[in-house]
XYZ file of C-alpha atoms in Angstrom:
248
model
C 96.406 -195.753 149.818
C 93.380 -193.492 149.649
C 90.442 -194.169 147.367
C 90.504 -192.293 144.043
C 89.631 -188.655 144.506
C 86.922 -186.880 142.572
C 83.317 -187.862 142.111
C 82.543 -190.884 140.028
C 79.495 -190.576 137.860
C 76.929 -193.228 138.657
C 75.269 -194.558 135.580
C 71.791 -195.969 135.573
C 72.069 -199.725 135.994
C 71.391 -201.928 133.035
C 68.821 -204.277 134.482
C 68.652 -206.545 131.466
C 69.231 -210.129 132.456
C 71.381 -212.808 130.897
C 69.887 -216.281 130.227
C 70.998 -217.509 133.673
C 69.171 -214.644 135.404
C 72.241 -212.557 136.186
C 71.902 -208.861 135.432
C 73.973 -207.563 132.532
C 75.968 -205.165 134.688
C 76.883 -207.922 137.167
C 78.102 -210.051 134.284
C 80.070 -207.142 132.835
C 81.621 -206.281 136.210
C 82.698 -209.867 136.836
C 84.133 -210.130 133.327
C 86.127 -206.931 133.880
C 87.475 -208.285 137.173
C 88.424 -211.637 135.665
C 90.122 -210.018 132.662
C 92.132 -207.646 134.839
C 90.375 -204.478 133.684
C 90.329 -203.243 137.274
C 89.413 -199.613 136.678
C 86.364 -200.700 134.685
C 85.460 -203.279 137.324
C 85.787 -200.655 140.067
C 83.433 -198.281 138.255
C 80.886 -201.004 137.603
C 80.889 -202.280 141.186
C 80.471 -198.730 142.452
C 77.410 -198.435 140.227
C 76.045 -201.777 141.461
C 76.600 -200.907 145.132
C 75.032 -197.485 144.713
C 71.844 -199.276 143.668
C 72.223 -202.410 145.824
C 74.436 -201.496 148.796
C 73.756 -204.782 150.638
C 74.616 -207.094 147.732
C 76.984 -209.634 149.292
C 78.590 -210.885 146.094
C 79.106 -207.327 144.829
C 80.656 -206.258 148.143
C 83.036 -209.222 148.110
C 84.014 -208.727 144.475
C 84.381 -204.983 144.933
C 86.678 -205.638 147.875
C 88.791 -207.905 145.693
C 89.023 -205.180 143.073
C 90.087 -202.668 145.729
C 92.826 -205.009 146.995
C 94.138 -205.540 143.492
C 94.176 -201.768 142.976
C 96.309 -201.402 146.101
C 93.543 -199.978 148.283
C 93.309 -202.350 151.278
C 91.413 -199.857 153.429
C 88.667 -199.566 150.831
C 88.569 -203.364 150.665
C 88.181 -203.520 154.449
C 85.386 -200.962 154.345
C 83.472 -203.053 151.838
C 84.050 -206.319 153.688
C 83.035 -204.741 156.985
C 79.767 -203.728 155.316
C 79.325 -207.293 154.071
C 79.605 -208.554 157.658
C 77.303 -205.836 158.979
C 74.603 -206.574 156.396
C 75.064 -210.370 156.455
C 76.197 -211.284 159.993
C 75.030 -214.863 159.580
C 77.190 -215.547 156.522
C 80.368 -217.398 157.494
C 82.123 -216.528 154.251
C 81.655 -212.802 154.883
C 83.544 -213.105 158.186
C 86.166 -215.322 156.528
C 86.806 -212.825 153.727
C 87.106 -210.009 156.250
C 89.544 -212.093 158.282
C 91.732 -212.692 155.243
C 92.047 -208.987 154.464
C 92.661 -208.095 158.101
C 95.438 -210.713 158.198
C 96.946 -209.348 154.991
C 97.129 -205.904 156.612
C 98.738 -207.344 159.788
C 95.682 -206.715 161.959
C 95.992 -210.196 163.384
C 93.875 -209.882 166.538
C 90.952 -208.649 164.446
C 91.595 -211.337 161.837
C 91.500 -214.016 164.543
C 88.186 -212.657 165.804
C 86.765 -212.722 162.270
C 87.883 -216.310 161.666
C 86.363 -217.330 164.996
C 83.051 -215.749 163.987
C 83.173 -217.707 160.738
C 83.822 -220.941 162.637
C 81.009 -220.255 165.107
C 78.655 -220.029 162.143
C 80.175 -222.992 160.301
C 82.149 -225.266 162.646
C 83.496 -227.425 159.798
C 84.856 -224.434 157.845
C 88.232 -225.962 156.983
C 89.794 -222.867 155.412
C 88.806 -220.758 158.415
C 90.478 -223.227 160.807
C 93.571 -223.264 158.582
C 93.829 -219.488 158.303
C 93.161 -219.124 162.019
C 96.164 -221.375 162.591
C 98.293 -219.273 160.260
C 97.290 -216.091 162.104
C 98.201 -217.666 165.451
C 101.489 -218.819 163.924
C 102.361 -215.251 162.979
C 101.816 -214.254 166.610
C 104.014 -217.155 167.801
C 100.994 -218.602 169.593
C 102.043 -222.086 168.597
C 99.771 -224.084 170.909
C 96.727 -222.193 169.603
C 97.964 -222.604 166.031
C 98.417 -226.343 166.517
C 94.866 -226.690 167.842
C 93.509 -224.844 164.790
C 95.517 -226.987 162.378
C 94.308 -230.143 164.127
C 90.708 -229.034 163.582
C 91.467 -228.323 159.917
C 92.692 -231.910 159.582
C 89.671 -233.301 161.435
C 87.199 -231.536 159.156
C 89.210 -231.469 155.948
C 91.096 -234.747 155.985
C 94.793 -235.199 155.319
C 96.405 -232.235 153.602
C 100.147 -231.959 153.160
C 100.469 -228.221 153.827
C 98.388 -228.487 156.989
C 100.510 -231.368 158.300
C 103.619 -229.328 157.471
C 102.270 -226.281 159.303
C 101.371 -228.412 162.299
C 104.800 -230.016 162.301
C 106.418 -226.582 162.310
C 104.284 -225.583 165.308
C 105.645 -228.526 167.262
C 109.162 -227.829 165.994
C 108.907 -224.257 167.321
C 108.092 -225.742 170.733
C 110.995 -228.231 170.525
C 108.502 -231.090 170.366
C 110.395 -232.854 167.629
C 108.822 -236.303 167.871
C 105.358 -234.825 167.391
C 106.721 -232.627 164.630
C 108.195 -235.692 162.929
C 104.829 -237.450 162.832
C 103.297 -234.616 160.826
C 106.341 -234.034 158.646
C 106.180 -237.716 157.658
C 102.494 -237.311 156.793
C 103.265 -234.280 154.615
C 106.112 -236.072 152.842
C 103.974 -239.173 152.306
C 101.176 -237.135 150.766
C 103.555 -235.191 148.515
C 106.641 -237.402 148.143
C 108.341 -235.176 145.578
C 108.341 -232.008 147.700
C 111.956 -231.598 148.773
C 111.092 -229.240 151.640
C 108.736 -231.750 153.216
C 111.377 -234.483 153.099
C 113.979 -232.065 154.449
C 111.710 -231.413 157.429
C 111.614 -235.164 158.064
C 115.407 -235.315 157.976
C 115.778 -232.297 160.258
C 113.329 -233.716 162.816
C 115.056 -237.105 162.778
C 118.362 -235.322 163.301
C 116.934 -233.513 166.329
C 115.892 -236.794 167.940
C 119.319 -238.253 167.054
C 118.039 -240.787 164.590
C 121.042 -240.095 162.391
C 120.807 -242.997 159.897
C 117.186 -242.191 159.011
C 117.964 -238.475 158.972
C 120.766 -239.089 156.489
C 118.494 -241.228 154.299
C 115.889 -238.447 154.167
C 118.497 -235.813 153.348
C 119.967 -237.951 150.584
C 116.461 -238.204 149.129
C 116.169 -234.421 149.249
C 119.396 -234.082 147.261
C 118.134 -236.587 144.690
C 115.175 -234.270 144.114
C 117.070 -230.986 144.432
C 120.846 -231.258 144.213
C 121.199 -227.545 145.041
C 119.428 -227.807 148.408
C 122.103 -226.212 150.617
C 120.377 -226.998 153.909
C 120.182 -230.706 153.142
C 123.794 -230.856 151.954
C 125.070 -229.027 155.017
C 123.134 -231.135 157.513
C 124.062 -234.366 155.766
C 127.744 -233.397 155.900
C 127.416 -232.712 159.619
C 125.774 -236.097 160.216
C 128.615 -237.847 158.406
C 131.103 -235.906 160.494
C 129.327 -237.057 163.654
C 129.559 -240.626 162.461
C 133.199 -240.107 161.378
C 132.101 -241.433 158.015
C 134.842 -239.649 156.127
C 134.548 -241.650 152.873
C 130.986 -240.409 152.604
C 132.198 -236.859 153.284
C 134.703 -237.160 150.474
C 131.932 -238.084 148.010
C 129.946 -234.904 148.752
């Protein structure tokens, strides 16, 4: 979507400061963004950037406004300026990477995340989002490496273990997948999908009793989980456990 047509009048900035030292117009712009008054926020950030075109916070917030207004190209323009003016700021590269990924420009997003990581090697969210971008390209080995680094720097996180498990699953490395699915389910024991992944991985390595136990746990949490019910039925059929089939 193109930026709004027609010239926007640029008002003289209100340079009065609030008690914390923030200018009044910055405070007003942020309040408009947070309250969802996007047209007002857009006008205010245009005024701020006309006076302070290199302001990193204003560029980032203005990009967020543009995205929420359905103008991803304008958001990219602003974030590209943030990177150009502040090349040493990891978050600027990270924010650019996120918007590039959202617009399916994955190669560019990967490059942006890598820049962020070069500047801040322990940037957990950048490692995680780099993994997600690789995932979308079916580059599962690269994705797995990125998720591993996210775990190294960020500690155990259920979603990251789940993502890593799915990388190994996509490569038919089910035992490695199982290890991470178990971690995810241990960290969040009431997430049916995590427990289902455990059951599926155990099924793939033919550990049918433990697979069935995991799937039964899924159905205790979510009785409508069709995948768990179907796989559990199949396991009982394999075992010729027809009384159990009859109870389903």
